[in-house]
Amino acid sequence: MLDLFSEDSPWQEPLAEGAVILRLRARDIAERLYQEILCIADQNPFVHRITPGGHRMSVAMTNCGDLGWSTDSRGYQYSERDTQNGRAWPAMPTLFRHLAQETAREAGFTDFNPDACLINRYEPGAKLTLHQDKDEKDMRQPIVSVSLGLPAVFQFGGFERGDATQRVLLEQGDVVVWGGPSRLRYHGILPLKPGVHPLTGAFRYNLTFRRAH
Ligand code: MD6
Ligand code: FE
């Protein structure tokens, strides 16, 4: 039976022009996504990187795909190898690529073909201060973000750091797609509240898919 009002089916929540939350869109594949993350981390472990300013990031990161995003004393960049250990990034799993392409299409972005997937791991207290994603070459390409594990408060702002922000809770399976006029909005994650998630334990994971080059 078709239940139009079931809370169990994914729904769309617009954030701003060009930005939408596909609620619970990845819920049914969350376990498979998580297994892929563990497999990638086996090959290239999560690391707390040091920013150009000398700060240790509270979020631990790894990548998969042709390119990976990282930071060190020289700055922020995409590269084919992990600058810390010299190894090529693990391949992007087909499951990841398909999810990113399908959800981008659902949000109105056809022909999204990500070459980079940044994987962030948050522990209690970990946060991402307001920032813009501007290290990619083609700003017409969207970013697709997938949340797993513990919930977190996402801040979605304007085009200046000091602009007012919306706050939305992102939970396991939520996918945010943004691009177009929203591509350069400031955004961040508030400090993660401690908790225990049935799939990921004490952590939140976030995948962000990009076309970097
Ligand atoms: C996070 N996300 O959700 C951090 N960036 O953990 C991001 O920084 C982000 O969700 C660009 C586009 C979507 C995002
Ligand atoms: Fe970002």
Short mmCIF file of C-alpha atoms and ligand atoms in Angstrom, two decimals:
data_model
loop_
_atom_site.label_atom_id
_atom_site.label_comp_id
_atom_site.label_asym_id
_atom_site.label_seq_id
_atom_site.Cartn_x
_atom_site.Cartn_y
_atom_site.Cartn_z
CA MET A 1 0.00 0.00 0.00
CA LEU A 2 1.22 3.48 -0.82
CA ASP A 3 1.39 5.61 2.31
CA LEU A 4 1.88 9.22 1.29
CA PHE A 5 2.35 10.40 4.86
CA SER A 6 4.70 7.76 6.12
CA GLU A 7 7.63 9.21 8.03
CA ASP A 8 9.59 6.31 6.65
CA SER A 9 10.11 7.55 3.14
CA PRO A 10 12.75 10.12 2.19
CA TRP A 11 11.65 13.70 1.59
CA GLN A 12 13.19 16.90 0.31
CA GLU A 13 13.83 20.01 2.39
CA PRO A 14 14.98 23.11 0.52
CA LEU A 15 17.70 25.12 2.31
CA ALA A 16 18.25 27.92 -0.18
CA GLU A 17 18.31 28.34 -3.95
CA GLY A 18 20.52 25.53 -5.26
CA ALA A 19 20.73 23.75 -1.89
CA VAL A 20 18.47 20.96 -0.68
CA ILE A 21 18.46 18.28 2.01
CA LEU A 22 17.35 14.86 0.79
CA ARG A 23 16.26 13.54 4.17
CA LEU A 24 17.04 9.88 4.86
CA ARG A 25 17.91 9.38 1.20
CA ALA A 26 20.88 7.10 2.01
CA ARG A 27 19.41 5.45 5.10
CA ASP A 28 18.84 2.08 3.49
CA ILE A 29 22.45 1.79 2.31
CA ALA A 30 24.02 3.25 5.46
CA GLU A 31 25.55 -0.06 6.57
CA ARG A 32 27.13 -0.68 3.19
CA LEU A 33 28.48 2.87 3.09
CA TYR A 34 29.93 2.41 6.56
CA GLN A 35 31.63 -0.87 5.59
CA GLU A 36 33.21 0.90 2.62
CA ILE A 37 34.47 3.67 4.93
CA LEU A 38 36.10 1.09 7.21
CA CYS A 39 37.69 -0.57 4.21
CA ILE A 40 39.07 2.77 2.94
CA ALA A 41 40.36 3.64 6.42
CA ASP A 42 42.15 0.28 6.50
CA GLN A 43 44.09 1.37 3.43
CA ASN A 44 44.55 4.99 4.43
CA PRO A 45 43.72 5.72 8.08
CA PHE A 46 41.91 8.79 9.44
CA VAL A 47 44.35 11.49 10.47
CA HIS A 48 43.94 14.75 12.38
CA ARG A 49 45.70 17.07 9.96
CA ILE A 50 47.49 20.28 10.86
CA THR A 51 46.19 23.47 9.26
CA PRO A 52 48.54 26.00 7.63
CA GLY A 53 48.03 28.04 10.80
CA GLY A 54 49.49 25.21 12.88
CA HIS A 55 46.25 23.96 14.46
CA ARG A 56 45.41 20.27 14.78
CA MET A 57 41.97 19.71 13.29
CA SER A 58 39.43 18.16 15.65
CA VAL A 59 37.93 16.33 12.67
CA ALA A 60 39.93 13.34 11.42
CA MET A 61 40.05 12.90 7.63
CA THR A 62 40.79 10.51 4.84
CA ASN A 63 39.78 10.44 1.15
CA CYS A 64 38.94 8.17 -1.72
CA GLY A 65 38.86 8.79 -5.45
CA ASP A 66 41.37 10.12 -7.97
CA LEU A 67 42.00 13.16 -5.80
CA GLY A 68 41.97 13.81 -2.08
CA TRP A 69 41.72 17.01 -0.09
CA SER A 70 44.18 17.64 2.67
CA THR A 71 46.00 20.34 4.49
CA ASP A 72 49.51 20.81 5.73
CA SER A 73 51.94 23.65 6.32
CA ARG A 74 51.83 24.56 2.62
CA GLY A 75 48.08 25.10 2.54
CA TYR A 76 44.91 23.35 1.45
CA GLN A 77 44.98 21.35 -1.74
CA TYR A 78 43.73 18.43 -3.78
CA SER A 79 46.34 15.88 -4.74
CA GLU A 80 46.57 12.40 -6.21
CA ARG A 81 48.54 11.21 -3.19
CA ASP A 82 48.25 11.67 0.52
CA THR A 83 50.91 14.29 1.21
CA GLN A 84 51.51 12.74 4.60
CA ASN A 85 52.40 9.18 3.51
CA GLY A 86 52.87 9.49 -0.27
CA ARG A 87 50.25 6.87 -1.08
CA ALA A 88 47.58 7.15 -3.78
CA TRP A 89 44.05 7.40 -2.36
CA PRO A 90 41.89 4.26 -2.40
CA ALA A 91 39.50 4.08 -5.38
CA MET A 92 36.03 5.56 -5.01
CA PRO A 93 33.61 2.65 -4.46
CA THR A 94 30.91 2.29 -7.13
CA LEU A 95 28.28 2.53 -4.40
CA PHE A 96 29.63 5.98 -3.46
CA ARG A 97 29.82 7.24 -7.02
CA HIS A 98 26.30 6.11 -7.88
CA LEU A 99 24.80 7.65 -4.75
CA ALA A 100 26.52 10.98 -5.46
CA GLN A 101 25.44 11.04 -9.10
CA GLU A 102 21.84 9.99 -8.43
CA THR A 103 21.29 12.45 -5.60
CA ALA A 104 22.88 15.29 -7.58
CA ARG A 105 20.48 14.51 -10.41
CA GLU A 106 17.51 14.47 -8.03
CA ALA A 107 18.53 17.94 -6.89
CA GLY A 108 18.71 19.19 -10.47
CA PHE A 109 22.42 18.78 -11.22
CA THR A 110 22.88 16.48 -14.21
CA ASP A 111 26.30 15.21 -15.27
CA PHE A 112 27.93 15.38 -11.84
CA ASN A 113 31.02 13.22 -12.04
CA PRO A 114 32.97 13.43 -8.76
CA ASP A 115 36.71 12.81 -8.78
CA ALA A 116 37.17 13.31 -5.02
CA CYS A 117 35.44 12.12 -1.87
CA LEU A 118 36.56 13.62 1.43
CA ILE A 119 35.63 11.50 4.45
CA ASN A 120 35.37 13.34 7.77
CA ARG A 121 35.17 11.58 11.13
CA TYR A 122 33.83 13.52 14.12
CA GLU A 123 34.36 12.48 17.71
CA PRO A 124 32.59 14.17 20.65
CA GLY A 125 33.54 17.87 20.66
CA ALA A 126 34.86 17.80 17.08
CA LYS A 127 33.65 20.70 14.94
CA LEU A 128 34.17 22.41 11.63
CA THR A 129 34.22 26.18 11.86
CA LEU A 130 32.43 28.26 9.23
CA HIS A 131 34.16 27.92 5.89
CA GLN A 132 33.60 28.06 2.14
CA ASP A 133 34.44 25.16 -0.17
CA LYS A 134 36.44 27.01 -2.79
CA ASP A 135 39.41 24.79 -3.64
CA GLU A 136 37.59 23.15 -6.56
CA LYS A 137 38.18 24.32 -10.13
CA ASP A 138 34.65 24.43 -11.51
CA MET A 139 32.18 26.22 -9.25
CA ARG A 140 29.28 25.16 -11.49
CA GLN A 141 29.65 21.63 -10.11
CA PRO A 142 27.71 20.92 -6.91
CA ILE A 143 28.89 19.23 -3.74
CA VAL A 144 27.07 16.20 -2.37
CA SER A 145 27.33 15.55 1.37
CA VAL A 146 26.22 12.33 3.10
CA SER A 147 25.88 11.98 6.89
CA LEU A 148 26.28 8.74 8.86
CA GLY A 149 26.26 7.90 12.55
CA LEU A 150 25.69 10.42 15.32
CA PRO A 151 23.61 13.50 14.48
CA ALA A 152 25.22 16.93 14.21
CA VAL A 153 24.07 20.52 13.88
CA PHE A 154 24.92 21.94 10.48
CA GLN A 155 25.24 25.71 10.12
CA PHE A 156 24.33 27.15 6.78
CA GLY A 157 25.15 30.79 6.28
CA GLY A 158 25.54 33.46 3.63
CA PHE A 159 28.39 34.73 1.51
CA GLU A 160 30.21 36.57 4.28
CA ARG A 161 31.52 34.84 7.37
CA GLY A 162 29.50 37.12 9.64
CA ASP A 163 26.13 36.54 7.90
CA ALA A 164 23.28 34.98 9.88
CA THR A 165 23.18 31.17 9.76
CA GLN A 166 20.40 28.60 9.67
CA ARG A 167 20.92 25.58 11.89
CA VAL A 168 19.69 22.17 10.84
CA LEU A 169 20.23 18.77 12.37
CA LEU A 170 21.81 16.24 10.01
CA GLU A 171 21.21 12.59 10.83
CA GLN A 172 22.23 9.26 9.41
CA GLY A 173 21.17 8.94 5.79
CA ASP A 174 20.63 12.65 5.18
CA VAL A 175 22.13 13.88 1.92
CA VAL A 176 22.75 17.58 1.26
CA VAL A 177 23.23 18.66 -2.33
CA TRP A 178 24.27 22.19 -3.02
CA GLY A 179 25.58 24.21 -5.84
CA GLY A 180 24.48 26.93 -8.22
CA PRO A 181 23.87 30.22 -6.40
CA SER A 182 24.58 28.59 -3.01
CA ARG A 183 27.89 27.00 -3.94
CA LEU A 184 30.02 29.50 -2.01
CA ARG A 185 27.91 29.89 1.10
CA TYR A 186 29.67 29.65 4.44
CA HIS A 187 28.82 26.54 6.43
CA GLY A 188 30.09 24.51 9.38
CA ILE A 189 29.36 21.86 11.98
CA LEU A 190 28.84 22.65 15.69
CA PRO A 191 30.75 20.58 18.27
CA LEU A 192 29.51 16.98 18.18
CA LYS A 193 27.51 15.90 21.20
CA PRO A 194 28.68 12.64 22.77
CA GLY A 195 26.49 9.63 22.10
CA VAL A 196 26.42 6.04 20.98
CA HIS A 197 25.09 5.25 17.55
CA PRO A 198 24.04 1.66 16.74
CA LEU A 199 26.09 1.64 13.53
CA THR A 200 29.07 3.90 14.17
CA GLY A 201 29.43 4.00 17.95
CA ALA A 202 30.90 7.26 19.22
CA PHE A 203 31.40 8.86 15.80
CA ARG A 204 29.76 10.85 13.06
CA TYR A 205 31.00 10.40 9.51
CA ASN A 206 30.45 12.71 6.59
CA LEU A 207 31.25 12.03 2.97
CA THR A 208 31.58 15.01 0.63
CA PHE A 209 31.77 14.38 -3.08
CA ARG A 210 33.31 16.98 -5.33
CA ARG A 211 34.57 17.58 -8.81
CA ALA A 212 37.94 18.98 -7.82
CA HIS A 213 39.78 19.20 -11.17
C1 MD6 B 1 30.06 17.98 7.38
N1 MD6 B 1 30.35 19.36 5.49
O1 MD6 B 1 28.88 17.84 7.14
C2 MD6 B 1 30.86 19.05 6.75
N2 MD6 B 1 30.92 21.22 2.55
O2 MD6 B 1 30.66 17.26 8.16
C3 MD6 B 1 30.87 20.28 4.70
O3 MD6 B 1 31.83 20.96 5.02
C4 MD6 B 1 30.25 20.48 3.42
O4 MD6 B 1 28.32 19.23 3.97
C5 MD6 B 1 30.39 21.45 1.37
C6 MD6 B 1 29.19 20.96 0.98
C7 MD6 B 1 28.48 20.20 1.85
C8 MD6 B 1 28.99 19.94 3.11
FE FE B 2 32.52 22.29 3.45
#
